[in-house]
Coordinates of C-alpha atoms in Angstrom, one line a residue:
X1 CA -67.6 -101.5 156.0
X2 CA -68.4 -98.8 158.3
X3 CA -65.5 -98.0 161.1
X4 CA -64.8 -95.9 163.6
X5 CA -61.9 -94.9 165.8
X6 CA -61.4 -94.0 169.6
X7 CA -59.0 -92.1 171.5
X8 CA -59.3 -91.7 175.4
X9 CA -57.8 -88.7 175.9
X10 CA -57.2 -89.2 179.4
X11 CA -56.4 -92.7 179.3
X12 CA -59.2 -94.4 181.3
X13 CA -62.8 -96.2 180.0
X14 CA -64.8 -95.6 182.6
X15 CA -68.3 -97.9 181.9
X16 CA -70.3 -99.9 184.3
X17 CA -71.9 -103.3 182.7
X18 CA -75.4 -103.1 183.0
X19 CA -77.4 -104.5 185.8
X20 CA -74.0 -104.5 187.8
X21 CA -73.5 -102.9 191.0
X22 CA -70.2 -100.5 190.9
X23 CA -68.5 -101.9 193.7
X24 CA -68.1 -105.1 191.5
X25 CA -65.4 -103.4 190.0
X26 CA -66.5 -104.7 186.5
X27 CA -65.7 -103.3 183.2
X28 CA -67.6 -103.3 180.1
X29 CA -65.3 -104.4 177.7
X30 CA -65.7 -104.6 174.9
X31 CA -67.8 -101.3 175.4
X32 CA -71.6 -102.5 174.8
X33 CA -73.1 -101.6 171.8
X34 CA -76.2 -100.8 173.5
X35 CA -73.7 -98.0 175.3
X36 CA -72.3 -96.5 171.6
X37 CA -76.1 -96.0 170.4
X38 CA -76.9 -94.5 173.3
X39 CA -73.9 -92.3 173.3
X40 CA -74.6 -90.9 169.7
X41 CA -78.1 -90.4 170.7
X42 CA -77.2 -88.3 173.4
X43 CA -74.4 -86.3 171.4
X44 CA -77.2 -85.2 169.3
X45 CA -79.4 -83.8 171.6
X46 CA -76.6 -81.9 173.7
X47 CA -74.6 -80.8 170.5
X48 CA -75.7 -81.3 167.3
X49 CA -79.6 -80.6 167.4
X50 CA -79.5 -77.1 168.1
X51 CA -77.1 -76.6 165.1
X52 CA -80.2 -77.3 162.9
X53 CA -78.3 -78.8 160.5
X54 CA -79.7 -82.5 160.7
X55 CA -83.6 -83.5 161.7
X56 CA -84.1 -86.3 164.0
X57 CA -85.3 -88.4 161.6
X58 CA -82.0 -89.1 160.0
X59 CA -80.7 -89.4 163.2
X60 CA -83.5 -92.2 163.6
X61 CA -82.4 -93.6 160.0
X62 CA -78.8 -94.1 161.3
X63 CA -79.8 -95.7 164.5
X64 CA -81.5 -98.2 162.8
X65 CA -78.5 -99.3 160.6
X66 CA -76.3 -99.3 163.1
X67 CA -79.2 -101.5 165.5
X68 CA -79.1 -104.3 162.2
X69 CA -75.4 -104.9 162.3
X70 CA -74.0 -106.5 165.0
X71 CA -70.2 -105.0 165.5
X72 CA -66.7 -106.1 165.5
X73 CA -63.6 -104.8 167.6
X74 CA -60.2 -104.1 167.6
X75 CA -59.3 -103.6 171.5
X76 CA -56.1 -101.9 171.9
X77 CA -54.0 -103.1 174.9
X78 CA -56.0 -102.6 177.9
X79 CA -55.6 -103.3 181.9
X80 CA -58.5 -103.3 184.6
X81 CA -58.2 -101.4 187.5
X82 CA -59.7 -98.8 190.0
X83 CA -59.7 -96.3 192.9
X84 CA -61.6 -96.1 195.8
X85 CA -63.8 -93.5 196.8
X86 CA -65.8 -93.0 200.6
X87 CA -68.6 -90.7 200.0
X88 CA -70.2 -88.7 202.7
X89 CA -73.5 -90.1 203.8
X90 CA -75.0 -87.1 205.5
X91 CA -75.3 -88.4 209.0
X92 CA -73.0 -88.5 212.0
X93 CA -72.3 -91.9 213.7
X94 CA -73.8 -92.2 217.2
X95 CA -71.0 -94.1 218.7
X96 CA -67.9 -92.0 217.0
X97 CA -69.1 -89.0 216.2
X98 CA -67.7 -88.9 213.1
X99 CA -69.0 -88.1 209.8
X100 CA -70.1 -91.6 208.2
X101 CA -68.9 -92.6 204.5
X102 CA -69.7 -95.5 201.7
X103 CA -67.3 -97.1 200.2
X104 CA -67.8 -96.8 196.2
X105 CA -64.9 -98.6 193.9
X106 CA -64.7 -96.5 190.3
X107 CA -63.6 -98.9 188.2
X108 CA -61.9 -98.6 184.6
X109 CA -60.0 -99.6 181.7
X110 CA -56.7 -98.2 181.3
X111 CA -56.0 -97.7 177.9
X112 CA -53.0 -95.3 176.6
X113 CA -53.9 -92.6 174.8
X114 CA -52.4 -93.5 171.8
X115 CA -54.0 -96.9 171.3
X116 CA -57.4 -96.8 169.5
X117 CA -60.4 -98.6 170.3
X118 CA -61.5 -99.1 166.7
X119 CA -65.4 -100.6 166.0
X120 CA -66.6 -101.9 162.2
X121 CA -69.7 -102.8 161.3
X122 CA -69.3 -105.0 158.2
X123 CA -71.5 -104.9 155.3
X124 CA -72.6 -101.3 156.0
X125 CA -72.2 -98.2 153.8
X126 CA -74.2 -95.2 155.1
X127 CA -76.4 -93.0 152.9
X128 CA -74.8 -89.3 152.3
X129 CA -76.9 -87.6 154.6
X130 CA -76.5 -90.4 157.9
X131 CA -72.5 -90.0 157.0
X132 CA -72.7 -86.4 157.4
X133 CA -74.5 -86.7 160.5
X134 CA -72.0 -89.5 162.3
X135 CA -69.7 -87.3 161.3
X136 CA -70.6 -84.4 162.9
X137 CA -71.7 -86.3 166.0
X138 CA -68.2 -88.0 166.7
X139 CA -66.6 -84.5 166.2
X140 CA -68.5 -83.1 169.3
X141 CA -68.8 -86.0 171.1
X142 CA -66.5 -85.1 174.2
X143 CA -67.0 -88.4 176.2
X144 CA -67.5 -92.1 175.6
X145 CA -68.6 -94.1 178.8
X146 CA -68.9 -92.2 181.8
X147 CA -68.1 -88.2 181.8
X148 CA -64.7 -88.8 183.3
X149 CA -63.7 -90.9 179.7
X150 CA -62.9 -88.1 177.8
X151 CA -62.9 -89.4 174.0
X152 CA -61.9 -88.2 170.4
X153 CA -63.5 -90.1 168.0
X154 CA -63.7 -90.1 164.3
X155 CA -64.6 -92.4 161.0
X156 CA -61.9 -94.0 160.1
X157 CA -61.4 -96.0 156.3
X158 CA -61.0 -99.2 157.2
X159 CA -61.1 -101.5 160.6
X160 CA -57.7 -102.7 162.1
X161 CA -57.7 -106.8 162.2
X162 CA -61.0 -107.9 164.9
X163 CA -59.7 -109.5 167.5
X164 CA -62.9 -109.4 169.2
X165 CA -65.6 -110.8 167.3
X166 CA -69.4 -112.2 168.0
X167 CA -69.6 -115.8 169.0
X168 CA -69.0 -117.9 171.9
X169 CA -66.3 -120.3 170.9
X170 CA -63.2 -119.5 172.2
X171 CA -60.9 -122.5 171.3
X172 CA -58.1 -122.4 168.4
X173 CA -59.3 -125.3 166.3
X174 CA -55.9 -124.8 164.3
X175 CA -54.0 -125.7 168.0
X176 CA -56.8 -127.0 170.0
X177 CA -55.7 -124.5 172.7
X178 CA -58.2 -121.9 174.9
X179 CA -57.6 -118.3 172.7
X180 CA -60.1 -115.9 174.1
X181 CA -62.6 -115.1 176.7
X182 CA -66.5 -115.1 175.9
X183 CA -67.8 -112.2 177.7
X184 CA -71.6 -111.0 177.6
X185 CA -72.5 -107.8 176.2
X186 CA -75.8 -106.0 175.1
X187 CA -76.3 -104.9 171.9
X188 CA -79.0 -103.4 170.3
X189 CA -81.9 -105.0 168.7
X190 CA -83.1 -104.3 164.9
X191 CA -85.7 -102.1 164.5
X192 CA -88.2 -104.9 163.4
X193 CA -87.9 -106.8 166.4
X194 CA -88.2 -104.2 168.9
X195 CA -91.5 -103.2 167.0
X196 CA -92.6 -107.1 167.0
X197 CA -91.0 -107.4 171.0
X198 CA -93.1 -104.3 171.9
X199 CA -96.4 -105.8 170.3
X200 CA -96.1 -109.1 172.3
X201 CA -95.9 -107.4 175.5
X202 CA -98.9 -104.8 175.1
X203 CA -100.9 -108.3 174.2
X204 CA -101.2 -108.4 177.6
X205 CA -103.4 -105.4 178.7
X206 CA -102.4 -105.3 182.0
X207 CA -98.5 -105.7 181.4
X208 CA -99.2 -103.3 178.9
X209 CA -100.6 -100.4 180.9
X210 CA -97.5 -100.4 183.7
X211 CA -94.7 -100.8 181.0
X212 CA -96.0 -98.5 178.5
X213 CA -93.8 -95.6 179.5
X214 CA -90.9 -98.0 178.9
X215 CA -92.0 -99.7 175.4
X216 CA -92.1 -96.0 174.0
X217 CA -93.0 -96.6 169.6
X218 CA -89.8 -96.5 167.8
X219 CA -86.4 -97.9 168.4
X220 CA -84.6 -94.3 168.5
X221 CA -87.3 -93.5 171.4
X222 CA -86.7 -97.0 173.2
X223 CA -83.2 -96.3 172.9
X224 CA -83.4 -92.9 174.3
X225 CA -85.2 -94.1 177.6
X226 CA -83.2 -93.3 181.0
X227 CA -82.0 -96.1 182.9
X228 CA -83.2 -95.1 185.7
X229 CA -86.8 -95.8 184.5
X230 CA -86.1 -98.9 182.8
X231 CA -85.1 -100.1 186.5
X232 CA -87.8 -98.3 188.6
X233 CA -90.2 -100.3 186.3
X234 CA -88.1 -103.7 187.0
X235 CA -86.6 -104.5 183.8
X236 CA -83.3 -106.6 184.3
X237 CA -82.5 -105.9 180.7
X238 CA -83.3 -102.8 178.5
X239 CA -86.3 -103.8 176.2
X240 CA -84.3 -102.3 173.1
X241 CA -81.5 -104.4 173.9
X242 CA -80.4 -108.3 173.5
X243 CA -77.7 -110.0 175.0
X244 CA -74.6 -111.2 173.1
X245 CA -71.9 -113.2 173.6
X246 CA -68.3 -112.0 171.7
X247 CA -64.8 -113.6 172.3
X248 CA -62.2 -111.2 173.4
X249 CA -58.6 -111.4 173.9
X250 CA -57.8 -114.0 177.2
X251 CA -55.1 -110.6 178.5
X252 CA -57.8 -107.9 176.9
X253 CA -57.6 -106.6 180.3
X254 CA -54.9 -108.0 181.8
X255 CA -51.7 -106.0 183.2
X256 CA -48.7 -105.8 181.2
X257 CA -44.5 -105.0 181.6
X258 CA -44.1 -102.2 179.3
X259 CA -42.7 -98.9 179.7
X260 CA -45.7 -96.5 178.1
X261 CA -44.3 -93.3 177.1
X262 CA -46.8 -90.1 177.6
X263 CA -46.9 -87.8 174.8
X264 CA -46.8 -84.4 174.7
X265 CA -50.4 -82.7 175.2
X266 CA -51.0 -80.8 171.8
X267 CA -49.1 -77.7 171.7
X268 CA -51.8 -75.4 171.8
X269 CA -54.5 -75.7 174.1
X270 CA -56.5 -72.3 174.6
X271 CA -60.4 -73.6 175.3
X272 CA -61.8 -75.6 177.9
X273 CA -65.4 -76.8 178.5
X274 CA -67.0 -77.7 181.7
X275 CA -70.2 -78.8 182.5
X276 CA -72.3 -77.6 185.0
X277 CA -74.4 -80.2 186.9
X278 CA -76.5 -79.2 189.8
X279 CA -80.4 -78.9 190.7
X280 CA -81.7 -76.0 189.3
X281 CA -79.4 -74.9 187.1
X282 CA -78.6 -71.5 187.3
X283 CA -80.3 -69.0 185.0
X284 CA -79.3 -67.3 182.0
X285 CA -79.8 -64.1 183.2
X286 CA -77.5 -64.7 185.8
X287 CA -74.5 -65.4 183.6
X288 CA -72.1 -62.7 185.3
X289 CA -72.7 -64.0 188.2
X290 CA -71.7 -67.4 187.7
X291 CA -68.6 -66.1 185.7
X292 CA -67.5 -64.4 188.7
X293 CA -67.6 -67.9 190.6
X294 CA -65.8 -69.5 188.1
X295 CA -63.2 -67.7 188.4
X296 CA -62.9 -67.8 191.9
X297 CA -62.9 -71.8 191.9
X298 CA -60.7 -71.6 189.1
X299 CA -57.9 -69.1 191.2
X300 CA -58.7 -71.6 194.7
X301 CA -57.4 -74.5 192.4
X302 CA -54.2 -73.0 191.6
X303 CA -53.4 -72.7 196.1
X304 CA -51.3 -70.5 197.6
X305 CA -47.7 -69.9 197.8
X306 CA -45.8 -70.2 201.5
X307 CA -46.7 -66.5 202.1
X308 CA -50.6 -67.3 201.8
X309 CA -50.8 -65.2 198.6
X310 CA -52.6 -67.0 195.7
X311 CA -50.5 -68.8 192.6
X312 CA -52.6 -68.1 190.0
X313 CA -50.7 -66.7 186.9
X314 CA -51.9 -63.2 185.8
X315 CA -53.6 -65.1 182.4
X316 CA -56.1 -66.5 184.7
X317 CA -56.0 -63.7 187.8
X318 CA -56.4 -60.7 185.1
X319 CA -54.0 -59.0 187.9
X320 CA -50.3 -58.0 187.0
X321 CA -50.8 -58.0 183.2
X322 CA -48.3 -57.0 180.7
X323 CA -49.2 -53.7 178.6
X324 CA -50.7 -54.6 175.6
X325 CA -52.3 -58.0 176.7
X326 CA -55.2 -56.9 174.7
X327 CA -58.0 -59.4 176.7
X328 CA -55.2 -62.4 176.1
X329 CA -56.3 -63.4 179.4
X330 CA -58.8 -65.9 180.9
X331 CA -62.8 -65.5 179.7
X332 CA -65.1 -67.4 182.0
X333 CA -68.1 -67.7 179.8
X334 CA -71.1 -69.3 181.1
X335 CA -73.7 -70.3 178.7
X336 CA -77.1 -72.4 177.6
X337 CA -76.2 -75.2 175.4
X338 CA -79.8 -76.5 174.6
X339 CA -82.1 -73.1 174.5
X340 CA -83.5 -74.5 177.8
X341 CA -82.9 -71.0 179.8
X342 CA -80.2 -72.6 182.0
X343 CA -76.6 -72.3 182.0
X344 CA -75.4 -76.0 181.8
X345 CA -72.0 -75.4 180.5
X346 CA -69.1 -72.9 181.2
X347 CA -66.0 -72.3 178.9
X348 CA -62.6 -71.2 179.7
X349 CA -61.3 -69.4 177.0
X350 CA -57.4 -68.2 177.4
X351 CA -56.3 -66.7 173.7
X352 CA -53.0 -66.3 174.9
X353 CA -53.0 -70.5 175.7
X354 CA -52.6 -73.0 178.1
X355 CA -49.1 -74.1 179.9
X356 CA -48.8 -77.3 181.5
X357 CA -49.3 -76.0 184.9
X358 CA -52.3 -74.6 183.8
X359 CA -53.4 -78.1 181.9
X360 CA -52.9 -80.1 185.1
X361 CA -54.9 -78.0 187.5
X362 CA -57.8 -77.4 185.4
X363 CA -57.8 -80.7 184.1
X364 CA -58.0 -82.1 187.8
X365 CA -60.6 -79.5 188.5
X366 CA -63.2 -82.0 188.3
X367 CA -62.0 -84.0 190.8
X368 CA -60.7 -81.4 193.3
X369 CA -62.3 -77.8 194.0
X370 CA -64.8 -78.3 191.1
X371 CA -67.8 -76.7 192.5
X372 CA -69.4 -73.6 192.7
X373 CA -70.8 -72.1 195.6
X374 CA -73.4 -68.9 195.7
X375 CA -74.3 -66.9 198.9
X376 CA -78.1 -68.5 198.4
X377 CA -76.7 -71.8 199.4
X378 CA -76.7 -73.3 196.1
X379 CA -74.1 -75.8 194.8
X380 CA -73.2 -76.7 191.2
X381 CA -70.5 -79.5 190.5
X382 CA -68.1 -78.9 187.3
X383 CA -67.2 -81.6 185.1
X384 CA -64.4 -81.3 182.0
X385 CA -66.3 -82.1 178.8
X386 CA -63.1 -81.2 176.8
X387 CA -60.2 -79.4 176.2
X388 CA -58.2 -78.0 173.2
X389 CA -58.1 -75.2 170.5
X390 CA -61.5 -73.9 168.2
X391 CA -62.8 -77.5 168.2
X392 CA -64.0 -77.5 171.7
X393 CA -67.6 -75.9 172.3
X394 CA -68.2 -75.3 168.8
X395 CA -71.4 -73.5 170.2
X396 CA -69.3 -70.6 170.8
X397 CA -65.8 -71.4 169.1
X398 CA -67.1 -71.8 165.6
X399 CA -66.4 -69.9 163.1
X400 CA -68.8 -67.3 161.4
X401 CA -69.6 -63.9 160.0
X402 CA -72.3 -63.5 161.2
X403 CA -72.9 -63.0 165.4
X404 CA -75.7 -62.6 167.8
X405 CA -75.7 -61.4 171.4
X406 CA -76.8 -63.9 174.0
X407 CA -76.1 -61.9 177.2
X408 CA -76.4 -57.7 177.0
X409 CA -73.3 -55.8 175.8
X410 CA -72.4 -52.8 177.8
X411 CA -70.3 -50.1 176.3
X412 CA -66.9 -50.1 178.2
X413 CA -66.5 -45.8 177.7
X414 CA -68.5 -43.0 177.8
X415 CA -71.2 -42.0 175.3
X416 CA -70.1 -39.2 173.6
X417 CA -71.5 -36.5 170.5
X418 CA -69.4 -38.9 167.7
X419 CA -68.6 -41.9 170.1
X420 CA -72.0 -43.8 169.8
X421 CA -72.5 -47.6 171.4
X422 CA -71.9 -48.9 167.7
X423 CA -68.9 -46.6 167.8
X424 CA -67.7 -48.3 170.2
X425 CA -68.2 -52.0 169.4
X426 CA -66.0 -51.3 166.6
X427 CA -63.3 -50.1 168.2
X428 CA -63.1 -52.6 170.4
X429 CA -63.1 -55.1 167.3
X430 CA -60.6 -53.4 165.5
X431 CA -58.0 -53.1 168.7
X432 CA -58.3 -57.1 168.6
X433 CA -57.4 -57.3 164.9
X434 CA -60.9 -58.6 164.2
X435 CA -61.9 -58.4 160.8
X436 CA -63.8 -54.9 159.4
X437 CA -67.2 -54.9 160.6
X438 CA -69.8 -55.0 157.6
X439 CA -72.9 -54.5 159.2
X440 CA -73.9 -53.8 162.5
X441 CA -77.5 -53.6 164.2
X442 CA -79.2 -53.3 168.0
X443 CA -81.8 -55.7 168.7
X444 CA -84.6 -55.2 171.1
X445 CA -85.1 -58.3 172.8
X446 CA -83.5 -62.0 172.7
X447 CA -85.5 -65.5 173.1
X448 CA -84.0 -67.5 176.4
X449 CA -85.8 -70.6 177.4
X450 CA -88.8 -69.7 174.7
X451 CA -89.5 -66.2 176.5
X452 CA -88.0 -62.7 175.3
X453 CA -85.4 -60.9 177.4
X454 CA -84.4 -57.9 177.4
X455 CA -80.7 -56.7 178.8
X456 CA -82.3 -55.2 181.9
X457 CA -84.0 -58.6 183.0
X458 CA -79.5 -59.6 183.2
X459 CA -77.8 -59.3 186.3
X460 CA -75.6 -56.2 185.1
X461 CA -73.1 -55.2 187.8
X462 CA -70.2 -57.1 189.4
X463 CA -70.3 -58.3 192.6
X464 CA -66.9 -57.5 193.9
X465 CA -66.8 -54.2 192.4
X466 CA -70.0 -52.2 193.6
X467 CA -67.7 -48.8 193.5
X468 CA -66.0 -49.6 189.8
X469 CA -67.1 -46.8 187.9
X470 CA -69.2 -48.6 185.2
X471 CA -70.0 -46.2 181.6
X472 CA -73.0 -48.3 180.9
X473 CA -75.8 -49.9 183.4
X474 CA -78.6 -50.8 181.2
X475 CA -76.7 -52.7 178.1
X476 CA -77.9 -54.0 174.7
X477 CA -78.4 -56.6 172.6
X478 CA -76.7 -56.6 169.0
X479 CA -76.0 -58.2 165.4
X480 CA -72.6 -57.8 164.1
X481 CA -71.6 -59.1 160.4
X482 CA -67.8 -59.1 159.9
X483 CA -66.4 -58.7 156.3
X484 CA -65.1 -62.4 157.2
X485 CA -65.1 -65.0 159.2
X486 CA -64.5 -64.9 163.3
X487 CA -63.7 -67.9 165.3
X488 CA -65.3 -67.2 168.6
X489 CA -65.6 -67.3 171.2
X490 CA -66.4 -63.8 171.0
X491 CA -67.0 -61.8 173.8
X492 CA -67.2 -57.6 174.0
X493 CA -67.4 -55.0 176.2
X494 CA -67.7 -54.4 180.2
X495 CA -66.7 -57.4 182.3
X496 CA -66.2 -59.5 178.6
X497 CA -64.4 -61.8 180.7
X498 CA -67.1 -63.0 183.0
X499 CA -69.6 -63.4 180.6
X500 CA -71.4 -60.4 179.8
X501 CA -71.3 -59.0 176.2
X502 CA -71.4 -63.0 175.0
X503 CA -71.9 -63.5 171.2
X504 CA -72.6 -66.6 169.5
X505 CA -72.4 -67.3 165.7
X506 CA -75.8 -66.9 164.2
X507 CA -76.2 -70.0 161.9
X508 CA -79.9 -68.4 161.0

């Protein structure tokens, strides 16, 4: 049996059935298979494709055995519930002048976080090479459900007991008495009879011809469609998916009297990763510049104190640092995720670590100040992906001996006779107790979005410090080989902390 295991971090399931309106305040739960498929798919093509370590055709492979099997359950103890939310509409009501708002209801399972949500597909043993891949997809995979259902998840031995299985009898014929709930779910089909369900609908030509974008040739594809197609063409179910019935629990999401105790977070939190949602996404070049903004939102979330001056410690301020921090304090790294030529993710990187104040106001960042504002007018929201040590981002956190610049370096001292730019990169390695550097090299230009930059096509100079004296305006792009490996993120140089000098391990 294949099984897996998750953990929601935050203790919420956040995942609208489909076909329901939100304000229903209706959870899918079990969560739909259709959802997990999906979720994997999309895993891969924001984490795991650009690795280059898996082609899509294994991911295809797995999707397919996953599609044959229907799967089992083990819900942990769960409770329904919500919060209430009145959006701004954008228009000003004629009779009281005031702003007008929708009511939206956000609702969720509550789960605590140490409770699994395990899911077995019996009968199935995975080839080496889809193992290897699930693996590595549930090891990135920051959220399960919605964004705001921040998941760990993991392959687990064996599957817990099911206590909610396919079928839609719900009596004990041992007692005669009700012992479950059926609920209705979507699950995917097999590949075989989406291929035989697609045929029967391009029979008809005319069917065919308006639905064809939707009935795309392969399950993976069908799978990968975006719902908001699947309803613009009037589909009341996905045409990849089937609806089944499972008996759950009769209290799987019903409240009950038990004192939960919260653990501890994990002892050592240093990284967190945001994403950055807005229309357009910034550009690469511009990486200081959103670094700069980041921080600013990040120092507006930790307030004021009663004499109007800001709260925010010196780790995340960079102001009022102890000698010898040596750059312990906060990077605000924007950077590309897919090789798109947008910034669609920002890390905050704080070697020295995380304390609990810290924790609770960037992990509430999303729902508070989490935005960021230019002087063009432009607006991009922030939402946590995850948070932890080296495991989070493992686009930049990874470790590797081999790095790559993605934004230019600029040499934080003057050139001088024996003091070269290579000089210098070294020294700044070796006063972070980096490994020795084994081979070290400029290169000319760097691909972003498919088109070659060079460090003069970056935004280069601060934009709170016009007057900081600044050794190098022009920059440089280099590869750096250590004598072993560096977990990252690694970040050199002038204004290091706001995204400039960015390296990223260089799997090639």
């Amino acid at each position: 049996m294949l099984a897996l295991e998750f953990r929601f971090l935050a203790g919420r399931y956040h995942g609208n059935p489909w076909g329901r309106h939100v304000n229903e305040g209706d959870v899918d739960w079990p969560p739909e298979p259709w959802r997990l498929l999906r979720a994997l798919i999309a895993t891969w093509h924001h984490k795991v494709k650009i690795t280059g370590k898996h082609d899509e055709a294994t991911l295809g492979a797995l999707i397919e055995t996953l599609a044959e099997v229907t799967p089992e359950f083990h819900l942990p103890d769960a409770s329904q519930s919500h919060t209430r939310h009145y959006l701004p509409q954008g228009k000003v009501n004629a009779k009281t002048k005031r702003l007008e708002t929708s009511l939206v209801h956000d609702a969720f399972a509550a789960i605590h976080p140490d409770t699994p949500l395990y899911v077995g597909w019996p009968g199935i043993e995975l080839p080496e090479e889809q193992a290897q891949l699930l693996d590595d997809l549930l090891g990135v995979m920051g959220f399960f459900g919605r964004a705001e259902s921040w998941v760990e998840a993991r392959r687990v031995g064996d599957l817990p007991e099911p206590n909610c299985k396919p079928g839609d009898d719900p009596i004990d014929r041992t007692t005669g008495e009700l012992s479950g709930e059926v609920v209705n779910v979507h699950s995917p089909v097999a590949a075989n009879k989406y291929a035989e369900r697609r045929e029967e609908f391009f029979a008809d030509r005319k069917q065919a011809k308006r639905l064809a974008k939707t009935l795309p040739d392969g399950l993976l594809a069908a799978l990968s469609l975006d719902t908001a197609d699947l309803q613009k063409q009037g589909w009341s179910t996905p045409p990849a998916s089937q609806k089944i019935n499972y008996v759950r629990p009769l209290d799987a999401l019903r409240p009950r009297r038990k004192a939960w105790s919260h653990s501890r977070p994990p002892s050592r939190i240093t990284t967190a990763c945001f994403l950055l949602l807005g229309k357009p996404l910034p550009r690469v070049e511009d990486s200081l510049r959103i670094g700069e903004l980041m921080r600013l939102t990040v120092m507006s979330a930790f307030g004021k104190d009663d004499a109007g001056k800001r709260r925010a410690p010196p780790l995340f301020s960079g102001h009022d640092l102890p000698e010898g921090n040596l750059h312990q304090h906060a990077f605000y790294l924007p950077f590309d995720s897919n090789g798109g030529g947008r910034l669609d993710r920002v890390v905050l990187h704080v070697p020295a670590g995380f304390d609990e104040e810290a924790r609770r106001v960037t992990g509430n960042l999303s729902r508070r100040k989490g935005k960021l504002w230019d002087s063009n007018g432009c607006e991009w929201r922030l939402l946590l992906e995850g948070m932890g040590g080296g495991e989070v981002c493992s686009e930049l956190t990874a470790a590797s001996r081999h790095w790559v610049s993605v934004t230019p370096y600029l040499h934080p001292w003057h050139i001088k006779k024996k003091f070269s730019v290579a000089d210098q990169i070294r020294r700044e390695c070796e006063k972070r107790g980096l490994p020795g550097i084994k081979d070290l090299g400029p290169v000319g230009t760097i691909k972003v979005g498919g088109r070659n930059r060079r460090p003069i096509d970056f935004r280069r100079f601060r934009s709170s410090k016009r007057n900081q004296s600044q050794p190098d305006r022009q920059g440089s792009f280099w590869k750096i080989t250590f004598s072993a490996p560096v977990s990252g993120p690694l970040a050199l140089g002038f204004a290091c902390h706001f995204g400039l000098g960015l390296f990223r391990p260089d799997r090639r």
